[in-house]
């Protein structure tokens, strides 16, 4: 059984990943946010899967080596929330 996901994130694939969608005013805001997440991902050497359509960014976090969600995914999700202006 998976533990509770960070605010706004939900488990999918039977607990193998956590996902969250962020929406912004426009493409520029969405892409700026995505760029900040990319720099953060490089810094912590943990990289989200993502898709983006105009003002929307969808993230999926999983640890490939572990084949599921680990502490690294939970920590990155919390940092992404913080970048989005959440505590
Ligand atoms: C060697 C390096 O730590 C690994 O390849 C990292 C890189 N980024 C990663 N990102 C994610 N999301 N999952 C991983 O398992 C992962 N592994």
CSV table of N, CA and C and ligand atoms in Angstrom, one decimal:
chain,number,residue,atom,x,y,z
A,1,UNK,N,0.9,-1.2,0.0
A,1,UNK,CA,0.0,0.0,0.0
A,1,UNK,C,0.9,1.2,0.0
A,2,UNK,N,0.5,2.2,-0.9
A,2,UNK,CA,1.3,3.4,-0.9
A,2,UNK,C,1.0,4.4,0.2
A,3,UNK,N,2.0,5.1,0.6
A,3,UNK,CA,1.8,6.2,1.7
A,3,UNK,C,1.1,7.4,1.0
A,4,UNK,N,0.8,8.3,1.8
A,4,UNK,CA,0.0,9.5,1.3
A,4,UNK,C,0.9,10.3,0.3
A,5,UNK,N,0.4,10.8,-0.8
A,5,UNK,CA,1.2,11.6,-1.7
A,5,UNK,C,1.2,13.0,-1.3
A,6,UNK,N,2.2,13.8,-1.7
A,6,UNK,CA,2.2,15.2,-1.4
A,6,UNK,C,1.0,15.9,-1.9
A,7,UNK,N,0.7,17.1,-1.4
A,7,UNK,CA,-0.5,17.9,-1.8
A,7,UNK,C,-0.6,18.0,-3.3
A,8,UNK,N,-1.8,17.6,-3.8
A,8,UNK,CA,-2.1,17.8,-5.2
A,8,UNK,C,-1.6,16.6,-6.1
A,9,UNK,N,-0.8,15.7,-5.5
A,9,UNK,CA,-0.3,14.6,-6.3
A,9,UNK,C,-1.2,13.3,-6.0
A,10,UNK,N,-1.3,12.5,-7.0
A,10,UNK,CA,-2.1,11.3,-6.8
A,10,UNK,C,-1.3,10.1,-7.3
A,11,UNK,N,-1.5,8.9,-6.7
A,11,UNK,CA,-0.8,7.7,-7.2
A,11,UNK,C,-1.6,7.2,-8.4
A,12,UNK,N,-0.8,6.6,-9.4
A,12,UNK,CA,-1.4,5.9,-10.5
A,12,UNK,C,-0.6,4.7,-10.8
A,13,UNK,N,-1.0,3.9,-11.8
A,13,UNK,CA,-0.4,2.7,-12.2
A,13,UNK,C,-0.2,1.8,-10.9
A,14,UNK,N,-1.2,1.6,-10.2
A,14,UNK,CA,-1.1,0.7,-9.0
A,14,UNK,C,-0.1,1.1,-8.0
A,15,UNK,N,0.2,2.5,-7.9
A,15,UNK,CA,1.2,2.9,-6.9
A,15,UNK,C,2.6,3.1,-7.4
A,16,UNK,N,2.7,2.8,-8.8
A,16,UNK,CA,4.1,2.9,-9.4
A,16,UNK,C,4.6,4.3,-9.6
A,17,UNK,N,3.7,5.2,-9.7
A,17,UNK,CA,4.0,6.6,-10.0
A,17,UNK,C,3.1,7.6,-9.3
A,18,UNK,N,3.5,8.8,-9.1
A,18,UNK,CA,2.6,9.9,-8.7
A,18,UNK,C,2.6,10.9,-9.8
A,19,UNK,N,1.4,11.5,-9.9
A,19,UNK,CA,1.2,12.5,-11.0
A,19,UNK,C,0.5,13.7,-10.5
A,20,UNK,N,0.7,14.8,-11.2
A,20,UNK,CA,0.0,16.1,-10.9
A,20,UNK,C,0.0,17.0,-12.1
A,21,UNK,N,-1.1,17.7,-12.3
A,21,UNK,CA,-1.2,18.7,-13.4
A,21,UNK,C,-1.2,20.1,-12.8
A,22,UNK,N,-0.4,21.0,-13.5
A,22,UNK,CA,-0.4,22.4,-13.1
A,22,UNK,C,-0.9,23.2,-14.3
A,23,UNK,N,-1.7,24.2,-14.0
A,23,UNK,CA,-2.2,25.1,-15.1
A,23,UNK,C,-1.8,26.5,-14.8
A,24,UNK,N,-1.5,27.2,-15.9
A,24,UNK,CA,-1.0,28.6,-15.8
A,24,UNK,C,-1.8,29.5,-16.6
A,25,UNK,N,-1.4,30.8,-16.6
A,25,UNK,CA,-2.1,31.9,-17.3
A,25,UNK,C,-1.9,31.6,-18.8
A,26,UNK,N,-0.7,31.3,-19.2
A,26,UNK,CA,-0.4,31.1,-20.7
A,26,UNK,C,0.8,30.2,-20.8
A,27,UNK,N,1.2,30.0,-22.1
A,27,UNK,CA,2.3,29.2,-22.4
A,27,UNK,C,3.6,29.6,-21.8
A,28,UNK,N,3.8,30.9,-21.8
A,28,UNK,CA,5.1,31.5,-21.2
A,28,UNK,C,5.2,31.2,-19.8
A,29,UNK,N,4.2,31.3,-19.0
A,29,UNK,CA,4.2,31.0,-17.6
A,29,UNK,C,4.5,29.5,-17.4
A,30,UNK,N,3.8,28.7,-18.2
A,30,UNK,CA,3.9,27.2,-18.0
A,30,UNK,C,5.4,26.8,-18.4
A,31,UNK,N,5.9,27.4,-19.5
A,31,UNK,CA,7.3,27.0,-19.9
A,31,UNK,C,8.3,27.5,-18.9
A,32,UNK,N,8.1,28.7,-18.4
A,32,UNK,CA,9.0,29.2,-17.3
A,32,UNK,C,9.1,28.3,-16.1
A,33,UNK,N,7.9,27.8,-15.7
A,33,UNK,CA,7.8,26.9,-14.6
A,33,UNK,C,8.6,25.6,-14.9
A,34,UNK,N,8.3,25.1,-16.1
A,34,UNK,CA,8.9,23.8,-16.5
A,34,UNK,C,10.4,24.0,-16.6
A,35,UNK,N,10.9,25.1,-17.0
A,35,UNK,CA,12.4,25.4,-17.0
A,35,UNK,C,13.0,25.4,-15.6
A,36,UNK,N,12.3,26.0,-14.7
A,36,UNK,CA,12.7,25.9,-13.3
A,36,UNK,C,12.7,24.5,-12.7
A,37,UNK,N,11.7,23.7,-13.1
A,37,UNK,CA,11.7,22.3,-12.6
A,37,UNK,C,12.8,21.6,-13.3
A,38,UNK,N,13.2,21.9,-14.5
A,38,UNK,CA,14.3,21.2,-15.2
A,38,UNK,C,15.6,21.4,-14.5
A,39,UNK,N,15.8,22.7,-14.1
A,39,UNK,CA,17.1,23.0,-13.4
A,39,UNK,C,17.1,22.3,-12.1
A,40,UNK,N,16.0,22.3,-11.4
A,40,UNK,CA,15.9,21.6,-10.1
A,40,UNK,C,16.2,20.1,-10.3
A,41,UNK,N,15.6,19.5,-11.3
A,41,UNK,CA,15.8,18.0,-11.6
A,41,UNK,C,17.2,17.7,-11.8
A,42,UNK,N,17.9,18.5,-12.6
A,42,UNK,CA,19.3,18.3,-12.8
A,42,UNK,C,20.1,18.4,-11.5
A,43,UNK,N,19.8,19.4,-10.7
A,43,UNK,CA,20.5,19.6,-9.4
A,43,UNK,C,20.4,18.3,-8.5
A,44,UNK,N,19.2,17.7,-8.4
A,44,UNK,CA,19.0,16.6,-7.5
A,44,UNK,C,19.1,15.3,-8.3
A,45,UNK,N,19.5,15.3,-9.6
A,45,UNK,CA,19.6,14.1,-10.4
A,45,UNK,C,18.4,13.2,-10.3
A,46,UNK,N,17.2,13.8,-10.4
A,46,UNK,CA,16.0,13.0,-10.5
A,46,UNK,C,15.1,13.8,-11.4
A,47,UNK,N,14.6,13.1,-12.4
A,47,UNK,CA,13.9,13.8,-13.5
A,47,UNK,C,12.5,13.3,-13.8
A,48,UNK,N,11.6,14.3,-13.7
A,48,UNK,CA,10.2,14.0,-14.0
A,48,UNK,C,9.9,13.7,-15.4
A,49,UNK,N,8.9,12.8,-15.7
A,49,UNK,CA,8.4,12.7,-17.0
A,49,UNK,C,7.4,13.8,-17.1
A,50,UNK,N,7.2,14.4,-18.3
A,50,UNK,CA,6.2,15.5,-18.4
A,50,UNK,C,5.7,15.6,-19.8
A,51,UNK,N,4.5,16.1,-19.9
A,51,UNK,CA,4.0,16.6,-21.2
A,51,UNK,C,3.4,18.0,-20.9
A,52,UNK,N,3.4,18.8,-22.0
A,52,UNK,CA,2.9,20.1,-21.9
A,52,UNK,C,2.1,20.5,-23.1
A,53,UNK,N,0.9,21.1,-22.8
A,53,UNK,CA,0.1,21.6,-23.9
A,53,UNK,C,-0.3,23.0,-23.5
A,54,UNK,N,0.1,24.0,-24.2
A,54,UNK,CA,-0.1,25.4,-24.0
A,54,UNK,C,0.1,25.8,-22.5
A,55,UNK,N,-0.9,26.0,-21.7
A,55,UNK,CA,-0.7,26.5,-20.4
A,55,UNK,C,-0.7,25.4,-19.3
A,56,UNK,N,-0.6,24.2,-19.7
A,56,UNK,CA,-0.7,23.1,-18.8
A,56,UNK,C,0.5,22.2,-18.8
A,57,UNK,N,0.9,21.8,-17.6
A,57,UNK,CA,2.1,20.8,-17.5
A,57,UNK,C,1.6,19.6,-16.7
A,58,UNK,N,1.8,18.4,-17.2
A,58,UNK,CA,1.5,17.2,-16.5
A,58,UNK,C,2.8,16.5,-16.1
A,59,UNK,N,3.0,16.2,-14.9
A,59,UNK,CA,4.2,15.5,-14.4
A,59,UNK,C,3.8,14.1,-14.0
A,60,UNK,N,4.8,13.2,-14.1
A,60,UNK,CA,4.7,11.9,-13.6
A,60,UNK,C,6.1,11.5,-13.0
A,61,UNK,N,6.0,11.1,-11.7
A,61,UNK,CA,7.3,10.8,-11.0
A,61,UNK,C,7.4,9.4,-10.6
A,62,UNK,N,8.5,8.7,-11.0
A,62,UNK,CA,8.7,7.4,-10.6
A,62,UNK,C,10.2,7.2,-10.5
A,63,UNK,N,10.7,6.2,-9.8
A,63,UNK,CA,12.1,5.9,-9.8
A,63,UNK,C,12.4,4.6,-10.6
A,64,UNK,N,13.0,4.8,-11.7
A,64,UNK,CA,13.1,3.7,-12.7
A,64,UNK,C,13.9,2.5,-12.1
A,65,UNK,N,15.0,2.8,-11.4
A,65,UNK,CA,15.7,1.7,-10.9
A,65,UNK,C,14.9,0.9,-9.8
A,66,UNK,N,14.1,1.5,-9.1
A,66,UNK,CA,13.3,0.8,-8.1
A,66,UNK,C,12.0,0.3,-8.6
A,67,UNK,N,11.6,0.8,-9.8
A,67,UNK,CA,10.3,0.3,-10.4
A,67,UNK,C,9.1,0.8,-9.7
A,68,UNK,N,9.2,1.9,-9.0
A,68,UNK,CA,8.1,2.5,-8.3
A,68,UNK,C,8.4,3.8,-7.6
A,69,UNK,N,7.5,4.3,-6.8
A,69,UNK,CA,7.7,5.5,-6.1
A,69,UNK,C,8.6,5.3,-4.9
A,70,UNK,N,9.6,6.2,-4.8
A,70,UNK,CA,10.6,6.2,-3.7
A,70,UNK,C,10.6,7.6,-3.0
A,71,UNK,N,11.4,7.7,-1.9
A,71,UNK,CA,11.5,8.9,-1.2
A,71,UNK,C,12.0,10.0,-2.2
A,72,UNK,N,12.8,9.7,-3.2
A,72,UNK,CA,13.3,10.7,-4.2
A,72,UNK,C,12.1,11.3,-4.9
A,73,UNK,N,11.1,10.6,-5.3
A,73,UNK,CA,10.0,11.1,-5.9
A,73,UNK,C,9.2,12.0,-5.0
A,74,UNK,N,9.0,11.6,-3.8
A,74,UNK,CA,8.2,12.4,-2.8
A,74,UNK,C,8.9,13.7,-2.6
A,75,UNK,N,10.3,13.7,-2.4
A,75,UNK,CA,11.0,14.9,-2.2
A,75,UNK,C,10.9,15.8,-3.4
A,76,UNK,N,11.0,15.3,-4.6
A,76,UNK,CA,11.0,16.1,-5.8
A,76,UNK,C,9.6,16.7,-5.9
A,77,UNK,N,8.6,15.9,-5.7
A,77,UNK,CA,7.2,16.5,-5.7
A,77,UNK,C,7.0,17.6,-4.8
A,78,UNK,N,7.5,17.5,-3.6
A,78,UNK,CA,7.4,18.6,-2.6
A,78,UNK,C,8.2,19.9,-3.1
A,79,UNK,N,9.3,19.7,-3.7
A,79,UNK,CA,10.1,20.8,-4.3
A,79,UNK,C,9.4,21.4,-5.5
A,80,UNK,N,8.7,20.6,-6.3
A,80,UNK,CA,8.0,21.2,-7.4
A,80,UNK,C,6.8,22.0,-6.9
A,81,UNK,N,6.1,21.5,-5.8
A,81,UNK,CA,5.1,22.3,-5.2
A,81,UNK,C,5.6,23.6,-4.7
A,82,UNK,N,6.8,23.6,-4.1
A,82,UNK,CA,7.4,24.8,-3.6
A,82,UNK,C,7.7,25.8,-4.7
A,83,UNK,N,8.2,25.3,-5.9
A,83,UNK,CA,8.4,26.1,-7.0
A,83,UNK,C,7.2,26.8,-7.5
A,84,UNK,N,6.1,26.0,-7.4
A,84,UNK,CA,4.8,26.6,-7.8
A,84,UNK,C,4.2,27.6,-6.9
A,85,UNK,N,4.9,27.8,-5.8
A,85,UNK,CA,4.5,28.8,-4.8
A,85,UNK,C,3.7,28.3,-3.7
A,86,UNK,N,3.7,26.9,-3.6
A,86,UNK,CA,3.1,26.3,-2.4
A,86,UNK,C,4.1,26.1,-1.4
A,87,UNK,N,3.7,25.9,-0.1
A,87,UNK,CA,4.6,25.8,1.0
A,87,UNK,C,5.5,24.6,0.9
B,1,LIG,C1,22.3,7.7,-12.5
B,1,LIG,C2,21.2,8.5,-12.1
B,1,LIG,O1,21.1,8.8,-10.8
B,1,LIG,C3,19.9,7.8,-12.6
B,1,LIG,O2,19.9,7.5,-13.9
B,1,LIG,C4,18.7,8.7,-12.3
B,1,LIG,C5,18.5,9.9,-13.1
B,1,LIG,N1,17.2,10.5,-13.1
B,1,LIG,C6,16.1,9.7,-12.7
B,1,LIG,N2,14.9,10.2,-12.7
B,1,LIG,C7,13.8,9.4,-12.3
B,1,LIG,N3,12.6,10.0,-12.3
B,1,LIG,N4,14.0,8.2,-11.9
B,1,LIG,C8,15.2,7.6,-11.9
B,1,LIG,O3,15.3,6.4,-11.5
B,1,LIG,C9,16.3,8.4,-12.3
B,1,LIG,N5,17.5,7.9,-12.2
